[in-house]
Tab-separated table of C-alpha atoms in Angstrom:
chain	number	residue	atom	x	y	z
A	1	UNK	CA	-27.892	-46.479	-3.799
A	2	UNK	CA	-27.060	-42.779	-3.783
A	3	UNK	CA	-23.435	-42.038	-2.863
A	4	UNK	CA	-23.022	-40.007	0.297
A	5	UNK	CA	-21.786	-36.506	-0.500
A	6	UNK	CA	-18.083	-35.948	0.160
A	7	UNK	CA	-17.739	-32.991	2.531
A	8	UNK	CA	-14.541	-31.937	0.745
A	9	UNK	CA	-16.500	-31.615	-2.501
A	10	UNK	CA	-19.119	-29.504	-0.720
A	11	UNK	CA	-16.413	-27.238	0.684
A	12	UNK	CA	-14.898	-26.717	-2.776
A	13	UNK	CA	-18.331	-25.956	-4.282
A	14	UNK	CA	-19.049	-23.432	-1.548
A	15	UNK	CA	-15.645	-21.788	-1.951
A	16	UNK	CA	-16.076	-21.464	-5.721
A	17	UNK	CA	-19.578	-20.033	-5.239
A	18	UNK	CA	-18.307	-17.428	-2.749
A	19	UNK	CA	-15.313	-16.422	-4.856
A	20	UNK	CA	-17.599	-15.671	-7.814
A	21	UNK	CA	-19.663	-13.248	-5.731
A	22	UNK	CA	-16.687	-11.697	-3.884
A	23	UNK	CA	-17.326	-8.133	-2.711
A	24	UNK	CA	-13.801	-6.701	-2.738
A	25	UNK	CA	-14.591	-3.870	-0.312
A	26	UNK	CA	-14.466	-6.430	2.508
A	27	UNK	CA	-10.900	-7.478	1.658
A	28	UNK	CA	-8.552	-4.962	3.265
A	29	UNK	CA	-4.903	-4.622	2.264
A	30	UNK	CA	-4.075	-6.833	5.231
A	31	UNK	CA	-6.107	-9.755	3.893
A	32	UNK	CA	-5.293	-9.034	0.268
A	33	UNK	CA	-1.639	-9.607	1.162
A	34	UNK	CA	-2.266	-12.657	3.373
A	35	UNK	CA	-4.650	-14.442	1.026
A	36	UNK	CA	-2.552	-13.779	-2.088
A	37	UNK	CA	0.306	-15.659	-0.411
A	38	UNK	CA	-1.790	-18.833	-0.352
A	39	UNK	CA	-4.086	-18.439	-3.367
A	40	UNK	CA	-2.923	-21.757	-4.866
A	41	UNK	CA	-3.525	-23.727	-1.666
A	42	UNK	CA	-7.325	-23.770	-1.705
A	43	UNK	CA	-7.673	-27.329	-2.970
A	44	UNK	CA	-9.381	-30.454	-1.707
A	45	UNK	CA	-6.113	-32.273	-1.032
A	46	UNK	CA	-4.861	-29.522	1.301
A	47	UNK	CA	-7.776	-29.580	3.745
A	48	UNK	CA	-6.538	-32.313	6.087
A	49	UNK	CA	-3.228	-30.520	6.666
A	50	UNK	CA	-4.539	-26.940	6.690
A	51	UNK	CA	-2.610	-26.019	9.859
A	52	UNK	CA	0.588	-27.483	8.450
A	53	UNK	CA	0.690	-26.405	4.807
A	54	UNK	CA	0.166	-22.637	5.164
A	55	UNK	CA	-3.609	-22.473	4.604
A	56	UNK	CA	-4.187	-21.136	8.116
A	57	UNK	CA	-1.457	-18.494	7.756
A	58	UNK	CA	-2.637	-15.273	9.403
A	59	UNK	CA	-5.366	-17.128	11.331
A	60	UNK	CA	-3.183	-19.169	13.670
A	61	UNK	CA	-0.692	-18.280	16.417
A	62	UNK	CA	2.241	-20.168	14.892
A	63	UNK	CA	5.023	-18.007	16.291
A	64	UNK	CA	5.044	-19.459	19.819
A	65	UNK	CA	7.927	-21.754	20.712
A	66	UNK	CA	7.375	-25.187	22.225
A	67	UNK	CA	8.702	-23.883	25.541
A	68	UNK	CA	6.298	-20.911	25.539
A	69	UNK	CA	3.297	-23.099	24.626
A	70	UNK	CA	4.038	-25.533	27.452
A	71	UNK	CA	4.447	-22.607	29.845
A	72	UNK	CA	1.040	-21.201	28.801
A	73	UNK	CA	-0.538	-24.631	29.295
A	74	UNK	CA	0.765	-24.835	32.861
A	75	UNK	CA	-0.488	-21.336	33.694
A	76	UNK	CA	-3.973	-21.941	32.261
A	77	UNK	CA	-4.162	-25.320	33.981
A	78	UNK	CA	-3.569	-23.531	37.279
A	79	UNK	CA	-5.920	-20.599	36.585
A	80	UNK	CA	-8.817	-22.437	34.915
A	81	UNK	CA	-8.495	-25.953	36.311
A	82	UNK	CA	-7.532	-29.098	34.430
A	83	UNK	CA	-11.187	-30.126	33.969
A	84	UNK	CA	-12.150	-26.880	32.249
A	85	UNK	CA	-8.986	-26.893	30.145
A	86	UNK	CA	-9.210	-30.446	28.809
A	87	UNK	CA	-12.945	-30.087	28.119
A	88	UNK	CA	-12.051	-27.853	25.174
A	89	UNK	CA	-8.959	-29.665	23.888
A	90	UNK	CA	-9.106	-32.255	21.113
A	91	UNK	CA	-7.824	-35.816	21.211
A	92	UNK	CA	-6.523	-35.484	17.684
A	93	UNK	CA	-4.340	-32.908	15.951
A	94	UNK	CA	-7.071	-31.640	13.629
A	95	UNK	CA	-5.387	-29.774	10.779
A	96	UNK	CA	-2.031	-31.377	11.687
A	97	UNK	CA	-0.368	-28.309	13.169
A	98	UNK	CA	3.418	-28.542	13.324
A	99	UNK	CA	3.265	-26.521	16.538
A	100	UNK	CA	0.911	-28.843	18.401
A	101	UNK	CA	1.940	-30.219	21.790
A	102	UNK	CA	0.462	-33.250	23.536
A	103	UNK	CA	-0.505	-33.554	27.196
A	104	UNK	CA	-1.523	-37.144	27.858
A	105	UNK	CA	-4.353	-37.724	25.360
A	106	UNK	CA	-4.988	-34.068	24.459
A	107	UNK	CA	-3.415	-31.863	21.776
A	108	UNK	CA	-2.974	-28.115	22.047
A	109	UNK	CA	-1.239	-25.066	20.582
A	110	UNK	CA	-0.920	-21.563	22.024
A	111	UNK	CA	-3.770	-20.546	19.699
A	112	UNK	CA	-6.270	-22.866	21.409
A	113	UNK	CA	-4.989	-21.937	24.853
A	114	UNK	CA	-5.773	-18.247	24.356
A	115	UNK	CA	-9.293	-19.125	23.210
A	116	UNK	CA	-9.829	-21.325	26.261
A	117	UNK	CA	-8.702	-18.471	28.503
A	118	UNK	CA	-11.135	-16.104	26.746
A	119	UNK	CA	-13.967	-18.620	27.181
A	120	UNK	CA	-13.154	-19.032	30.861
A	121	UNK	CA	-13.637	-15.266	31.286
A	122	UNK	CA	-16.859	-15.332	29.244
A	123	UNK	CA	-18.360	-18.233	31.195
A	124	UNK	CA	-18.216	-16.206	34.419
A	125	UNK	CA	-20.424	-13.460	32.961
A	126	UNK	CA	-22.644	-15.037	30.308
A	127	UNK	CA	-25.228	-17.817	30.481
A	128	UNK	CA	-26.794	-18.927	27.195
A	129	UNK	CA	-29.301	-21.576	26.113
A	130	UNK	CA	-29.577	-23.773	23.026
A	131	UNK	CA	-32.220	-21.365	21.711
A	132	UNK	CA	-29.824	-18.411	21.753
A	133	UNK	CA	-27.752	-17.404	18.727
A	134	UNK	CA	-24.029	-16.637	18.833
A	135	UNK	CA	-22.494	-14.740	15.918
A	136	UNK	CA	-18.740	-14.526	15.501
A	137	UNK	CA	-17.423	-11.986	13.032
A	138	UNK	CA	-14.047	-13.062	11.678
A	139	UNK	CA	-13.845	-16.533	13.280
A	140	UNK	CA	-10.946	-17.666	11.031
A	141	UNK	CA	-10.900	-21.479	10.939
A	142	UNK	CA	-13.410	-21.766	13.806
A	143	UNK	CA	-11.305	-22.585	16.869
A	144	UNK	CA	-13.089	-20.303	19.339
A	145	UNK	CA	-16.639	-20.727	18.028
A	146	UNK	CA	-16.139	-24.494	18.072
A	147	UNK	CA	-15.437	-24.304	21.799
A	148	UNK	CA	-18.438	-22.033	22.414
A	149	UNK	CA	-20.698	-24.603	20.738
A	150	UNK	CA	-19.384	-27.135	23.237
A	151	UNK	CA	-19.891	-24.743	26.163
A	152	UNK	CA	-23.402	-23.526	25.355
A	153	UNK	CA	-24.849	-25.788	22.646
A	154	UNK	CA	-26.239	-22.662	20.957
A	155	UNK	CA	-26.871	-22.040	17.280
A	156	UNK	CA	-23.952	-20.190	15.690
A	157	UNK	CA	-23.447	-17.854	12.739
A	158	UNK	CA	-19.958	-17.303	11.335
A	159	UNK	CA	-19.249	-14.301	9.093
A	160	UNK	CA	-15.905	-14.207	7.303
A	161	UNK	CA	-14.168	-14.056	3.932
A	162	UNK	CA	-14.387	-17.104	1.611
A	163	UNK	CA	-10.784	-18.069	2.364
A	164	UNK	CA	-11.580	-18.412	6.084
A	165	UNK	CA	-14.952	-20.080	5.469
A	166	UNK	CA	-13.125	-22.703	3.389
A	167	UNK	CA	-11.387	-23.786	6.609
A	168	UNK	CA	-14.144	-23.267	9.195
A	169	UNK	CA	-16.571	-25.386	7.133
A	170	UNK	CA	-14.040	-28.245	7.190
A	171	UNK	CA	-12.982	-27.783	10.829
A	172	UNK	CA	-16.486	-27.534	12.311
A	173	UNK	CA	-17.839	-30.345	10.141
A	174	UNK	CA	-15.093	-32.573	11.539
A	175	UNK	CA	-15.956	-31.514	15.097
A	176	UNK	CA	-19.727	-31.684	14.703
A	177	UNK	CA	-20.598	-34.077	11.844
A	178	UNK	CA	-24.216	-34.462	12.994
A	179	UNK	CA	-24.970	-30.739	13.135
A	180	UNK	CA	-26.981	-29.162	10.323
A	181	UNK	CA	-24.932	-26.726	8.232
A	182	UNK	CA	-26.082	-23.836	6.054
A	183	UNK	CA	-23.426	-22.168	3.889
A	184	UNK	CA	-23.309	-19.542	1.153
A	185	UNK	CA	-24.027	-21.945	-1.717
A	186	UNK	CA	-27.296	-22.957	-0.010
A	187	UNK	CA	-28.762	-19.460	-0.391
A	188	UNK	CA	-31.742	-19.544	-2.769
A	189	UNK	CA	-32.600	-16.640	-5.066
A	190	UNK	CA	-29.949	-14.459	-3.446
A	191	UNK	CA	-31.776	-14.165	-0.119
A	192	UNK	CA	-31.286	-15.810	3.279
A	193	UNK	CA	-34.636	-16.593	4.902
A	194	UNK	CA	-35.404	-16.782	8.607
A	195	UNK	CA	-36.193	-20.481	8.208
A	196	UNK	CA	-32.654	-21.027	6.884
A	197	UNK	CA	-31.392	-19.854	10.270
A	198	UNK	CA	-34.108	-21.638	12.272
A	199	UNK	CA	-33.612	-25.018	10.569
A	200	UNK	CA	-29.824	-25.208	10.892
A	201	UNK	CA	-27.234	-25.329	13.669
A	202	UNK	CA	-24.096	-23.848	12.091
A	203	UNK	CA	-24.454	-21.067	9.517
A	204	UNK	CA	-21.324	-19.944	7.634
A	205	UNK	CA	-21.679	-16.768	5.552
A	206	UNK	CA	-19.695	-14.083	3.755
A	207	UNK	CA	-19.845	-10.438	4.919
A	208	UNK	CA	-21.896	-9.277	1.917
A	209	UNK	CA	-24.676	-11.841	2.489
A	210	UNK	CA	-27.500	-10.158	4.381
A	211	UNK	CA	-28.752	-11.819	7.561
A	212	UNK	CA	-32.577	-11.896	7.879
A	213	UNK	CA	-34.551	-10.220	10.656
A	214	UNK	CA	-33.363	-12.229	13.664
A	215	UNK	CA	-31.989	-11.452	17.113
A	216	UNK	CA	-28.492	-12.464	18.175
A	217	UNK	CA	-27.741	-12.925	21.879
A	218	UNK	CA	-23.951	-12.839	21.699
A	219	UNK	CA	-21.687	-11.156	19.121
A	220	UNK	CA	-17.932	-11.757	19.087
A	221	UNK	CA	-14.972	-10.291	17.287
A	222	UNK	CA	-11.609	-11.580	18.436
A	223	UNK	CA	-8.502	-10.072	16.880
A	224	UNK	CA	-9.765	-9.232	13.392
A	225	UNK	CA	-11.504	-5.837	13.407
A	226	UNK	CA	-8.008	-4.414	13.775
A	227	UNK	CA	-7.376	-5.761	10.252
A	228	UNK	CA	-10.498	-4.213	8.661
A	229	UNK	CA	-11.061	-0.831	7.030
A	230	UNK	CA	-13.054	1.891	8.783
A	231	UNK	CA	-15.947	1.304	6.362
A	232	UNK	CA	-16.153	-2.411	7.130
A	233	UNK	CA	-15.871	-1.857	10.895
A	234	UNK	CA	-18.755	0.623	10.679
A	235	UNK	CA	-20.827	-1.887	8.680
A	236	UNK	CA	-20.292	-4.535	11.340
A	237	UNK	CA	-21.170	-2.194	14.206
A	238	UNK	CA	-24.378	-1.283	12.370
A	239	UNK	CA	-25.174	-5.000	12.106
A	240	UNK	CA	-24.358	-5.651	15.765
A	241	UNK	CA	-26.296	-2.687	17.156
A	242	UNK	CA	-29.307	-3.434	14.946
A	243	UNK	CA	-29.438	-7.218	15.418
A	244	UNK	CA	-28.402	-7.753	19.042
A	245	UNK	CA	-31.163	-8.957	21.350
A	246	UNK	CA	-32.378	-7.230	24.498
A	247	UNK	CA	-29.609	-7.496	27.116
A	248	UNK	CA	-27.378	-9.182	24.533
A	249	UNK	CA	-23.576	-9.268	24.729
A	250	UNK	CA	-20.677	-8.134	22.556
A	251	UNK	CA	-17.122	-9.336	23.109
A	252	UNK	CA	-14.453	-7.287	21.342
A	253	UNK	CA	-10.837	-8.442	21.675
A	254	UNK	CA	-8.532	-6.369	19.500
A	255	UNK	CA	-5.236	-4.539	19.348
A	256	UNK	CA	-5.109	-1.035	20.695
A	257	UNK	CA	-3.495	0.011	17.415
A	258	UNK	CA	-2.699	-1.647	14.089
A	259	UNK	CA	-2.085	-0.183	10.622
A	260	UNK	CA	-1.692	-3.171	8.279
A	261	UNK	CA	-4.764	-2.047	6.309
A	262	UNK	CA	-2.693	0.974	5.250
A	263	UNK	CA	-3.736	3.458	7.924
A	264	UNK	CA	-4.274	3.418	11.714
A	265	UNK	CA	-7.081	1.291	13.149
A	266	UNK	CA	-7.493	2.154	16.828
A	267	UNK	CA	-9.813	0.335	19.186
A	268	UNK	CA	-10.806	3.469	21.100
A	269	UNK	CA	-12.308	4.823	17.851
A	270	UNK	CA	-14.633	1.863	17.256
A	271	UNK	CA	-18.171	3.259	16.683
A	272	UNK	CA	-19.975	2.048	19.808
A	273	UNK	CA	-23.252	3.871	20.391
A	274	UNK	CA	-24.258	4.810	23.950
A	275	UNK	CA	-26.433	1.772	24.662
A	276	UNK	CA	-23.749	-0.374	26.271
A	277	UNK	CA	-22.879	-1.428	29.801
A	278	UNK	CA	-19.255	-2.441	30.419
A	279	UNK	CA	-18.882	-5.873	32.059
A	280	UNK	CA	-15.148	-6.479	31.599
A	281	UNK	CA	-12.518	-4.090	30.270
A	282	UNK	CA	-8.852	-4.928	30.672
A	283	UNK	CA	-5.622	-5.607	28.861
A	284	UNK	CA	-5.839	-9.093	27.385
A	285	UNK	CA	-4.222	-12.005	29.221
A	286	UNK	CA	-0.516	-12.281	28.338
A	287	UNK	CA	-0.997	-9.840	25.414
A	288	UNK	CA	-0.355	-6.264	26.520
A	289	UNK	CA	-0.989	-4.855	23.013
A	290	UNK	CA	-4.563	-6.220	22.963
A	291	UNK	CA	-7.679	-5.201	24.919
A	292	UNK	CA	-10.491	-7.460	26.173
A	293	UNK	CA	-13.828	-5.620	26.215
A	294	UNK	CA	-17.098	-7.361	27.100
A	295	UNK	CA	-20.234	-5.215	26.991
A	296	UNK	CA	-23.967	-5.763	27.430
A	297	UNK	CA	-26.767	-4.028	25.537
A	298	UNK	CA	-28.984	-1.632	27.512
A	299	UNK	CA	-32.355	-0.044	26.753
A	300	UNK	CA	-31.221	3.439	27.696
A	301	UNK	CA	-28.152	5.535	26.843
A	302	UNK	CA	-25.181	5.506	29.195
A	303	UNK	CA	-21.920	7.443	29.329
A	304	UNK	CA	-20.145	4.308	30.536
A	305	UNK	CA	-18.849	3.110	27.172
A	306	UNK	CA	-17.630	6.592	26.151
A	307	UNK	CA	-15.645	6.860	29.380
A	308	UNK	CA	-14.223	3.383	28.879
A	309	UNK	CA	-13.079	4.168	25.339
A	310	UNK	CA	-11.214	7.200	26.691
A	311	UNK	CA	-9.457	4.918	29.176
A	312	UNK	CA	-8.606	2.538	26.333
A	313	UNK	CA	-7.094	5.466	24.411
A	314	UNK	CA	-4.742	6.192	27.315
A	315	UNK	CA	-3.714	2.533	27.417
A	316	UNK	CA	-3.188	2.663	23.650
A	317	UNK	CA	-0.935	5.725	23.926
A	318	UNK	CA	1.128	3.957	26.558
A	319	UNK	CA	1.531	0.852	24.375
A	320	UNK	CA	2.493	2.980	21.378
A	321	UNK	CA	5.189	4.779	23.393
A	322	UNK	CA	6.906	1.398	23.815
A	323	UNK	CA	6.448	0.288	20.194
A	324	UNK	CA	9.384	-1.655	18.747
A	325	UNK	CA	9.021	0.249	15.475
A	326	UNK	CA	11.070	3.422	15.958
A	327	UNK	CA	9.008	5.656	13.632
A	328	UNK	CA	5.816	4.906	15.591
A	329	UNK	CA	7.533	5.436	18.911
A	330	UNK	CA	9.226	8.780	18.269
A	331	UNK	CA	6.838	10.473	15.810
A	332	UNK	CA	4.067	12.569	17.395
A	333	UNK	CA	0.807	10.633	17.204
A	334	UNK	CA	-1.114	13.081	14.993
A	335	UNK	CA	1.785	13.437	12.535
A	336	UNK	CA	2.289	9.678	12.233
A	337	UNK	CA	-1.413	8.998	11.642
A	338	UNK	CA	-1.593	11.792	9.065
A	339	UNK	CA	1.443	10.341	7.279
A	340	UNK	CA	-0.192	6.881	7.127
A	341	UNK	CA	-3.483	8.270	5.824
A	342	UNK	CA	-1.774	10.357	3.118
A	343	UNK	CA	0.346	7.382	2.069
A	344	UNK	CA	-2.778	5.189	1.883
A	345	UNK	CA	-4.692	7.759	-0.199
A	346	UNK	CA	-1.821	7.981	-2.706
A	347	UNK	CA	-0.504	4.425	-2.870
A	348	UNK	CA	-3.389	2.402	-1.398
A	349	UNK	CA	-1.150	0.687	1.154
């Protein structure tokens, strides 16, 4: 009798396959630093405790105190309702987070709570079917996309670096063991076919692996474009604006300003074309340095998104004026950005 494949072995094989084909242009200084800190942790034995042993570092909100997490739980319970909240919480501490709290039979951290709040906002504006495709760019270990699968039952595509895919493959396989998975190592002859998408439920890919000619109903990027280079952001916007379906949606939740790639990445400069209608645009819930922008694709050009990006710039300037880092707060904006760009061009960081 043939032995059933160990999912941990499959995860290791996929990780090794992806590392061999690594396209370094997709690893910004931000992720070069973060992933180098844990390069020796990508082993089979570390999977079960990935939220405890440092593997999810940089992908998990681990800096919230117990008191703050409990406070967030109470607020979301009131705003979203206990039924909606517990629908998306797990009855086990998957990944064994040291920061997990328990409410009756459900476990939670601040990280999950923010995702549930985002999904509550989404659910008021977007209705999807099982035939629709959701694509999350930069899903980390899969917390938010896992909840969207539960909400909509749709097919999902995850695009992220091998280090993140190592975790999302494990996490989502634990959540949805009966779903059909397609990962990087399953690609034949270096090409993803349409049938590979059609015949599977959860597709986990690296950024350099080209998606076939399909249409995606809902694209998401939550808190990771701010950690990408301008070139990579442009590549992703090209993908989104080429692949999104008629009347499709794009949710972008990112910092107004961040420069951990080595130079300023500002949300108001993201390369949206003019074919977008703004559905929601506001400062993110309980995170005044982050913006929540939900847009819908249109068939004709509109000035709406350009106007909204100008509003976002004003919000960004206001946030920067209160920055805790003195040099960013007191240095004129143009001078500071020029300094960062010159430093990056000389030192690469």
